PDB file of C-alpha atoms in Angstrom:
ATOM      1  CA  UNK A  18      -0.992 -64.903 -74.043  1.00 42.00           C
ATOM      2  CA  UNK A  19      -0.057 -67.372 -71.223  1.00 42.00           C
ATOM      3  CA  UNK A  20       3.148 -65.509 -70.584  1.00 43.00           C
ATOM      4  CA  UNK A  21       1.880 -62.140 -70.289  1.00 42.00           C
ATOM      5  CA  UNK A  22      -0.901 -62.191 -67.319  1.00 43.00           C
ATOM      6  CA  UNK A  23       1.689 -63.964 -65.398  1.00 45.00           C
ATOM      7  CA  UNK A  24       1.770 -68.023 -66.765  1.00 43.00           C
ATOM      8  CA  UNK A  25       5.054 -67.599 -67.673  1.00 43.00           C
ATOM      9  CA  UNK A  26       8.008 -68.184 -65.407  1.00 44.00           C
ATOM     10  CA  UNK A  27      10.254 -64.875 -66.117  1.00 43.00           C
ATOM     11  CA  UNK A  28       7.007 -62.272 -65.409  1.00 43.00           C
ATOM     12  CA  UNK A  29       6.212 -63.635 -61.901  1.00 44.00           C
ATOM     13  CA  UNK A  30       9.101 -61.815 -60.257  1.00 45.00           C
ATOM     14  CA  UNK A  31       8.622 -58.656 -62.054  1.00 43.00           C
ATOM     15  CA  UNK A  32       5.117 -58.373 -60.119  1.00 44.00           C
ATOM     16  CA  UNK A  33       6.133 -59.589 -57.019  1.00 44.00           C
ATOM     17  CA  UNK A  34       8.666 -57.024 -56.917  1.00 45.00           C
ATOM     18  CA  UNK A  35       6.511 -53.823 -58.074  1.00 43.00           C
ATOM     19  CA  UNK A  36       3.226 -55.162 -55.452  1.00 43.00           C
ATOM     20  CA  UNK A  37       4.981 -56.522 -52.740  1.00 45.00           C
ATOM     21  CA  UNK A  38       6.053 -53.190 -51.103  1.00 45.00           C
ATOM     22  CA  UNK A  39       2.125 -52.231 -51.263  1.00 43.00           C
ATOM     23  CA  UNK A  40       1.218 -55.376 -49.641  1.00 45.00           C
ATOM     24  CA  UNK A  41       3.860 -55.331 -46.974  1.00 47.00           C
ATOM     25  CA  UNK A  42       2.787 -51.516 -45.431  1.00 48.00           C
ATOM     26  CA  UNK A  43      -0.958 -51.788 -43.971  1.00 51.00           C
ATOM     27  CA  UNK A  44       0.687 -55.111 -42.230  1.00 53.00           C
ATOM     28  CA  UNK A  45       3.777 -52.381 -40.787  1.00 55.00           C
ATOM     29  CA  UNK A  46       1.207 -49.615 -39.971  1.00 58.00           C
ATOM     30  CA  UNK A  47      -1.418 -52.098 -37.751  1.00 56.00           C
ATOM     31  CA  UNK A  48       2.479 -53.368 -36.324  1.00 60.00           C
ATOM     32  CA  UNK A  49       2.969 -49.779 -35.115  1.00 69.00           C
ATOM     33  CA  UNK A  50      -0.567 -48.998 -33.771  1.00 66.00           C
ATOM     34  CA  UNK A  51      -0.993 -52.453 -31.929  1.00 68.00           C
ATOM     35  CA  UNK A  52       2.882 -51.233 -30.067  1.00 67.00           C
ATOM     36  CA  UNK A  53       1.662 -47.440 -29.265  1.00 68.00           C
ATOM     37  CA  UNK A  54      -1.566 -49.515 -28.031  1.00 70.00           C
ATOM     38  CA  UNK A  55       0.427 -51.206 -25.622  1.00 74.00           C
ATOM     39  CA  UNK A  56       3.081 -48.509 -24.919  1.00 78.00           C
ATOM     40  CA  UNK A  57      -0.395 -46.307 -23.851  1.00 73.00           C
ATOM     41  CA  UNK A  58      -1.929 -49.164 -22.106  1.00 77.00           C
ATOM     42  CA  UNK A  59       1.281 -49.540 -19.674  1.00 78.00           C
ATOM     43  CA  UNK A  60       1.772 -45.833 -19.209  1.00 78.00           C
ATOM     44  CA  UNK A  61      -1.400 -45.770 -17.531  1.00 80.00           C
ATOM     45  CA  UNK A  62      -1.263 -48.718 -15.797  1.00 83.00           C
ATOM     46  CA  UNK A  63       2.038 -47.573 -14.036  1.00 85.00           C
ATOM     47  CA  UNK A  64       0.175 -44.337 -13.406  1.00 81.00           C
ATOM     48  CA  UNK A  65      -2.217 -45.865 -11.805  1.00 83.00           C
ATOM     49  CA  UNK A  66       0.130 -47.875  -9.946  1.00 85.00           C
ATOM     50  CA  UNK A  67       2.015 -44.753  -8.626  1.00 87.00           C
ATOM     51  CA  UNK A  68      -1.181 -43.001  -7.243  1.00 85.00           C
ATOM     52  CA  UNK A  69      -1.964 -46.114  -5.196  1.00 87.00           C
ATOM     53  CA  UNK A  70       1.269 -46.107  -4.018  1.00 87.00           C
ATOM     54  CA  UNK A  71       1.388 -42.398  -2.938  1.00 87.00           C
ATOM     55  CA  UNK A  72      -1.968 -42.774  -1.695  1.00 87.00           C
ATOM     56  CA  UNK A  73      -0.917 -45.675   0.535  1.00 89.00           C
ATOM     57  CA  UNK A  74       2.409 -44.003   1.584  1.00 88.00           C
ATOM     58  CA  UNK A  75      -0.117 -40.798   2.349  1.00 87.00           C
ATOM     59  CA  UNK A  76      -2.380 -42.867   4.477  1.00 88.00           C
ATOM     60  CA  UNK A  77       0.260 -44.984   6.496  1.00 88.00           C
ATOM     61  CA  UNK A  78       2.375 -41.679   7.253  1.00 88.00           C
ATOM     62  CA  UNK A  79      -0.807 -39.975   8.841  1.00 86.00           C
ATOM     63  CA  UNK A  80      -1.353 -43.040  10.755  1.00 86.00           C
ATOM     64  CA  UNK A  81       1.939 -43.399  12.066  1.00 84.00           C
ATOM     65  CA  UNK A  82       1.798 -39.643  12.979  1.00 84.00           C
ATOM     66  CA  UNK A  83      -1.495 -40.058  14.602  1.00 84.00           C
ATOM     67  CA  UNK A  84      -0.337 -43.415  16.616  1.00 83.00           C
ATOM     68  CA  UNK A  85       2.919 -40.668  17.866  1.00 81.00           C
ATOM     69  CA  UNK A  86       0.365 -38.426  18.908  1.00 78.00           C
ATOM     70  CA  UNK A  87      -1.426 -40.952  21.086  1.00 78.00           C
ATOM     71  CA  UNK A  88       2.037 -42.680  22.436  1.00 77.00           C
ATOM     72  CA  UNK A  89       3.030 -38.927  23.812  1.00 76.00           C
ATOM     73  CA  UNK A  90      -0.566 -38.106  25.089  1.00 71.00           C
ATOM     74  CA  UNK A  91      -0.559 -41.602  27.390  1.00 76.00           C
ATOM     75  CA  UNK A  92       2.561 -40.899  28.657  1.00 74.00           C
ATOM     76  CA  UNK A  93       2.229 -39.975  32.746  1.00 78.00           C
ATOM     77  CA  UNK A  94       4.194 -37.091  32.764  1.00 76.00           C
ATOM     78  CA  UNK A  95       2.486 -35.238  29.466  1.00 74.00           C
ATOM     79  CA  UNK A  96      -0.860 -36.272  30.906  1.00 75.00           C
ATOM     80  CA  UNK A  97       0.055 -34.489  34.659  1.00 80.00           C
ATOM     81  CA  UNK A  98       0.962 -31.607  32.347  1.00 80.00           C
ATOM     82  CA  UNK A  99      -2.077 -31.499  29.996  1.00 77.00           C
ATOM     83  CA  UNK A 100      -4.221 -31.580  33.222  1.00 80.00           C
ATOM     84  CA  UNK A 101      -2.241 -28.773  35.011  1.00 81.00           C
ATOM     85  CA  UNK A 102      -2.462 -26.750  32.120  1.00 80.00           C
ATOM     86  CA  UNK A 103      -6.528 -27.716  31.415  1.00 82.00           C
ATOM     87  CA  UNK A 104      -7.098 -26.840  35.301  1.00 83.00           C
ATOM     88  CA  UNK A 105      -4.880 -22.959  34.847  1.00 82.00           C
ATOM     89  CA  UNK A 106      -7.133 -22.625  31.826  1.00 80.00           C
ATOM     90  CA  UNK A 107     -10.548 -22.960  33.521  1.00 82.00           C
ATOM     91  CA  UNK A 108      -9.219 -20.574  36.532  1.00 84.00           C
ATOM     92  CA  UNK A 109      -8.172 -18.337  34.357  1.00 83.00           C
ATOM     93  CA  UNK A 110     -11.228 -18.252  32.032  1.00 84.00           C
ATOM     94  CA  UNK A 111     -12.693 -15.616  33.327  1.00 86.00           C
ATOM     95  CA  UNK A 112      -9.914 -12.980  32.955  1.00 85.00           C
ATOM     96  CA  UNK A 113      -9.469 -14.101  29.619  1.00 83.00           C
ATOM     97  CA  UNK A 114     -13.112 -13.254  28.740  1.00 87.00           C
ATOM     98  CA  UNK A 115     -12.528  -9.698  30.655  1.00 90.00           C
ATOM     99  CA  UNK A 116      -9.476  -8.989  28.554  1.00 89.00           C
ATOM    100  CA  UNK A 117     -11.327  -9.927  25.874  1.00 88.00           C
ATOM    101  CA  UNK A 118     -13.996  -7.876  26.331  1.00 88.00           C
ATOM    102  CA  UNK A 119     -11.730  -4.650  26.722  1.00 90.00           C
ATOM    103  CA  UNK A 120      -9.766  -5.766  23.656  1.00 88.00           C
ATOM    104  CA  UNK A 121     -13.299  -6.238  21.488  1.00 88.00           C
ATOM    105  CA  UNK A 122     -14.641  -2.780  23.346  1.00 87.00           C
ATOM    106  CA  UNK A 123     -11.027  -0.718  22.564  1.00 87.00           C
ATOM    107  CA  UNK A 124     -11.209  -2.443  18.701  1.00 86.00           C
ATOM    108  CA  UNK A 125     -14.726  -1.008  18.463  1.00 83.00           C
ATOM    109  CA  UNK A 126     -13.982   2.550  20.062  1.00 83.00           C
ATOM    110  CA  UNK A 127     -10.650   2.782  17.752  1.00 82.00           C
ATOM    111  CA  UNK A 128     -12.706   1.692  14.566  1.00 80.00           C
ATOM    112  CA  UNK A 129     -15.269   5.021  15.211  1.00 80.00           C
ATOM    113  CA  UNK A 130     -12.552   6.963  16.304  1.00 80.00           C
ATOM    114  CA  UNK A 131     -10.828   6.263  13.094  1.00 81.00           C
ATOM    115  CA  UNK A 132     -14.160   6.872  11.370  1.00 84.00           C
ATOM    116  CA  UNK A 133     -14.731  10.010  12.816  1.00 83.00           C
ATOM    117  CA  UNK A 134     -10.698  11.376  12.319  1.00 85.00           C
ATOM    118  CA  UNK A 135     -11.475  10.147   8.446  1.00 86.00           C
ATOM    119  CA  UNK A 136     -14.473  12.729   7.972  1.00 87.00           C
ATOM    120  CA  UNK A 137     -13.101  15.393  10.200  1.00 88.00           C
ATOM    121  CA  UNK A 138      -9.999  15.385   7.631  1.00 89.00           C
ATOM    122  CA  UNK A 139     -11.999  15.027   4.594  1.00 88.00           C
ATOM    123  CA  UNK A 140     -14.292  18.254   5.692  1.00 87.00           C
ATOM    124  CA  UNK A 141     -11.249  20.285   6.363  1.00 86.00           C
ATOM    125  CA  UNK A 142      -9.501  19.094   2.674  1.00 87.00           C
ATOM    126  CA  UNK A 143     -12.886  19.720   1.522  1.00 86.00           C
ATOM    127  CA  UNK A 144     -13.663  23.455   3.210  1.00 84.00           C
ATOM    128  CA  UNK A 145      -9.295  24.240   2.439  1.00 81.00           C
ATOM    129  CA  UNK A 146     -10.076  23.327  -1.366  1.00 83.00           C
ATOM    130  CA  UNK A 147     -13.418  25.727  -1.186  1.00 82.00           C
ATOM    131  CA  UNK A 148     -11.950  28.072   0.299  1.00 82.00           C
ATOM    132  CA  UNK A 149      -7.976  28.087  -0.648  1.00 80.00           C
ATOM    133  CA  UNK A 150      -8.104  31.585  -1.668  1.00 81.00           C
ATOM    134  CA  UNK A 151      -9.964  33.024   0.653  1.00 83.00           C
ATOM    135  CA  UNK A 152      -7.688  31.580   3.138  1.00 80.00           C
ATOM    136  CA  UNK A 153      -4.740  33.611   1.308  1.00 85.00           C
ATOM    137  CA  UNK A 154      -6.270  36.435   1.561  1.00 86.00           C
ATOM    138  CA  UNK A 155      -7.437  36.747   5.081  1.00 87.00           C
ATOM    139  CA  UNK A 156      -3.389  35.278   6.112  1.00 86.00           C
ATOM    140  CA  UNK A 157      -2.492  38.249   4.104  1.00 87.00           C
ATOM    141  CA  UNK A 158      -4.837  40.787   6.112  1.00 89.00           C
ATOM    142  CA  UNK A 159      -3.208  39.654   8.883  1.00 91.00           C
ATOM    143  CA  UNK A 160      -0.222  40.059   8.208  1.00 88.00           C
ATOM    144  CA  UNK A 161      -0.529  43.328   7.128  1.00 88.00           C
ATOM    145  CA  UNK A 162      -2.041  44.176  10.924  1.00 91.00           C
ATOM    146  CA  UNK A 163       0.520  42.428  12.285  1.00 89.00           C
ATOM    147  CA  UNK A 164       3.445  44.362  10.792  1.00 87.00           C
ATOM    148  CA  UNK A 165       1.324  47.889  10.494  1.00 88.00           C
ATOM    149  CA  UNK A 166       1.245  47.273  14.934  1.00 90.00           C
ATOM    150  CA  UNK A 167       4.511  46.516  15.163  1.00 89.00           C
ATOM    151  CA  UNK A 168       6.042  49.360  12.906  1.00 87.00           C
ATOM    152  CA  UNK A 169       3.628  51.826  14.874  1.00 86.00           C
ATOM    153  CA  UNK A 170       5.241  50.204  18.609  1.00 88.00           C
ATOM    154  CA  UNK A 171       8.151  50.575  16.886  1.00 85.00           C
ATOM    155  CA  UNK A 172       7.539  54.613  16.180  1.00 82.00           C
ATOM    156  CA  UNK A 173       6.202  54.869  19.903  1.00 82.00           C
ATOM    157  CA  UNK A 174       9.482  54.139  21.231  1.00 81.00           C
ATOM    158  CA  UNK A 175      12.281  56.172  18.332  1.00 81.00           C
ATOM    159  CA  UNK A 176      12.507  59.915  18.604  1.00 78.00           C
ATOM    160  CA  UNK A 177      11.885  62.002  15.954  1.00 76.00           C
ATOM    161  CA  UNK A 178      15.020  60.741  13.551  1.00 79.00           C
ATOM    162  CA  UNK A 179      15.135  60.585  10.187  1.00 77.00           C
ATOM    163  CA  UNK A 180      17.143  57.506   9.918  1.00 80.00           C
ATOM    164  CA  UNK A 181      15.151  55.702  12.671  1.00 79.00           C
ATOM    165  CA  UNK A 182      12.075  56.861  11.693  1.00 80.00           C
ATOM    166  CA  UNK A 183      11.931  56.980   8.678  1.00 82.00           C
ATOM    167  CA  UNK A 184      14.306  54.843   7.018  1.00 84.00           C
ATOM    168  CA  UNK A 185      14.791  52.017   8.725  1.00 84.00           C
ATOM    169  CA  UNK A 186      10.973  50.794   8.781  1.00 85.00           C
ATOM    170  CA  UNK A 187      11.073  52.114   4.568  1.00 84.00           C
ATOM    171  CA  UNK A 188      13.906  49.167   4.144  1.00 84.00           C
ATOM    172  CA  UNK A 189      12.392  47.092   6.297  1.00 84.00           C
ATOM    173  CA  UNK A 190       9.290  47.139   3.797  1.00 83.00           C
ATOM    174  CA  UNK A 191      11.319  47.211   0.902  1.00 83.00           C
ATOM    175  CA  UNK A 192      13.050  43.619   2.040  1.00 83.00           C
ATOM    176  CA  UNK A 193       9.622  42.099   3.307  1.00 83.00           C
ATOM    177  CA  UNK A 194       7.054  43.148   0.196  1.00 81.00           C
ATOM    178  CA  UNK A 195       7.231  43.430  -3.261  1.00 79.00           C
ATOM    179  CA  UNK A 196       5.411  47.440  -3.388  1.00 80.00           C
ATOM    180  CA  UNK A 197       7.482  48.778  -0.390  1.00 74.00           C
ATOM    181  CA  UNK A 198       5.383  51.787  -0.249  1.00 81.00           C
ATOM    182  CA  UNK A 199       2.461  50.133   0.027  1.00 82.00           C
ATOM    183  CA  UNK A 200       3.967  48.172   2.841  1.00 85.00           C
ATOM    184  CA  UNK A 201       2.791  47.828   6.131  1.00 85.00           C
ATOM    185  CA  UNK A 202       5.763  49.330   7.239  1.00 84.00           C
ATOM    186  CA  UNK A 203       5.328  52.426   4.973  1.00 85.00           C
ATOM    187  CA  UNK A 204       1.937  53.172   5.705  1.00 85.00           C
ATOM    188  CA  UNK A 205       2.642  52.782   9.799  1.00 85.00           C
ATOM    189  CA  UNK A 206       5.617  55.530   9.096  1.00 85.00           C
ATOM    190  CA  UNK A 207       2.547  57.477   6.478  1.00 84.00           C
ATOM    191  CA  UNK A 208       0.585  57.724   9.991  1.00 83.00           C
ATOM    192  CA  UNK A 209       2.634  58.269  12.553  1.00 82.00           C
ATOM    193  CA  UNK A 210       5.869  60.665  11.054  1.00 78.00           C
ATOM    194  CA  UNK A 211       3.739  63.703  10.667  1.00 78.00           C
ATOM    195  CA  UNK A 212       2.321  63.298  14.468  1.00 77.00           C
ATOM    196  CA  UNK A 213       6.205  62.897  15.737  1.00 75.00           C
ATOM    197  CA  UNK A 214       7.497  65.840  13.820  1.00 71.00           C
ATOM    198  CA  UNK A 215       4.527  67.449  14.170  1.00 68.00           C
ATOM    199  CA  UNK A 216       4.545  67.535  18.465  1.00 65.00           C
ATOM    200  CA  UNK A 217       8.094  68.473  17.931  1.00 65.00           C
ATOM    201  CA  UNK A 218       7.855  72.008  16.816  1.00 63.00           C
ATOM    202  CA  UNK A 219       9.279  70.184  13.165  1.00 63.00           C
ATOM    203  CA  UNK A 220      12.707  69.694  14.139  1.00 64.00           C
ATOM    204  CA  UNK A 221      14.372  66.403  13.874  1.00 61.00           C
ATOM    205  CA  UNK A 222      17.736  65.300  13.772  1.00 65.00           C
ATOM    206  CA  UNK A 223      19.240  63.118  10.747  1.00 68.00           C
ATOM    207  CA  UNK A 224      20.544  59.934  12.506  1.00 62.00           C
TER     208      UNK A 224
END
């Protein structure tokens, strides 16, 4: 019985060997937490470290910069210039307040002029999109008057020929409208042929 729960000399190594490797690994994983401990703990130490540093290279740069500033400003010949400069400034103030004043009064004059050209152009896209065909139309009236006139000058001034009379404002029509005998140009030579031939006595010549 002695020799096997452990008394005897030849079973002690058997254990060791099976339990050691389950004593040995909480001792490796508190190993490997105290080092990532103390890897973290440094990290942020140095990153501490570098703000401070940054922070003091931040702060001594403005104060050099500052100290330049005041080394130029107390030299004699800056200081003449500063003062020439401050004294052109005052006599000069008040034109600068006129000009200004123009620029503010021309900004505010622009801005309602601007306003105003905005709703003059959105009545006229709204009155064109109202009215769009009516527009067509009324351009086509007058375009109609416009070439029934000048086919009628036209007749005032061509004896009584058939080819000038007669056929020239008929192709005329036919090239300008779609329904060439509903043309202006066929209903000026509807109106005024019979008149010409008419005061004529009815003869004509072909050409």
């Amino acid at each position: 019985m002695s020799t096997f729960f452990g008394a005897s000399p030849c079973t002690r190594p058997l254990g060791r060997s099976i339990f050691s490797p389950l004593a040995s690994k909480p001792r490796q994983c508190r190993r490997s937490l105290r080092v990532q401990a103390n890897i973290f703990e440094d990290f942020s130490k140095w990153k501490s470290e570098m703000r401070q540093n940054a922070r003091i290279a931040r702060l001594e740069a403005r104060d050099k910069q500052e100290n330049f500033k005041k080394k130029i400003v107390t030299q004699p010949a800056v200081a003449s210039m500063m003062s020439f400069f401050s004294a052109v400034r005052k006599a000069m103030d008040p034109l600068f307040r006129i000009i200004e004043f123009l620029q503010i009064s021309i900004i505010r004059f622009a801005a309602g002029y601007d306003n105003f050209a905005l709703d003059e152009c959105k009545r006229m896209w709204r009155w064109k999109r109202e009215n769009e065909e009516e527009i067509k139309f009324w351009l086509g009236v007058l375009a109609f008057i416009r070439g029934l006139l000048l086919t009628c000058l036209y007749q005032f001034f061509v004896p009584s020929s058939v080819l000038r009379a007669i056929v020239v404002p008929m192709s005329v029509g036919f090239f300008l409208c779609d329904r060439f005998l509903t043309s202006p140009q066929a209903l000026a030579v509807y109106l005024t042929a019979p008149l010409k031939f008419y005061m004529t006595g009815w003869q004509f010549i072909w050409y």
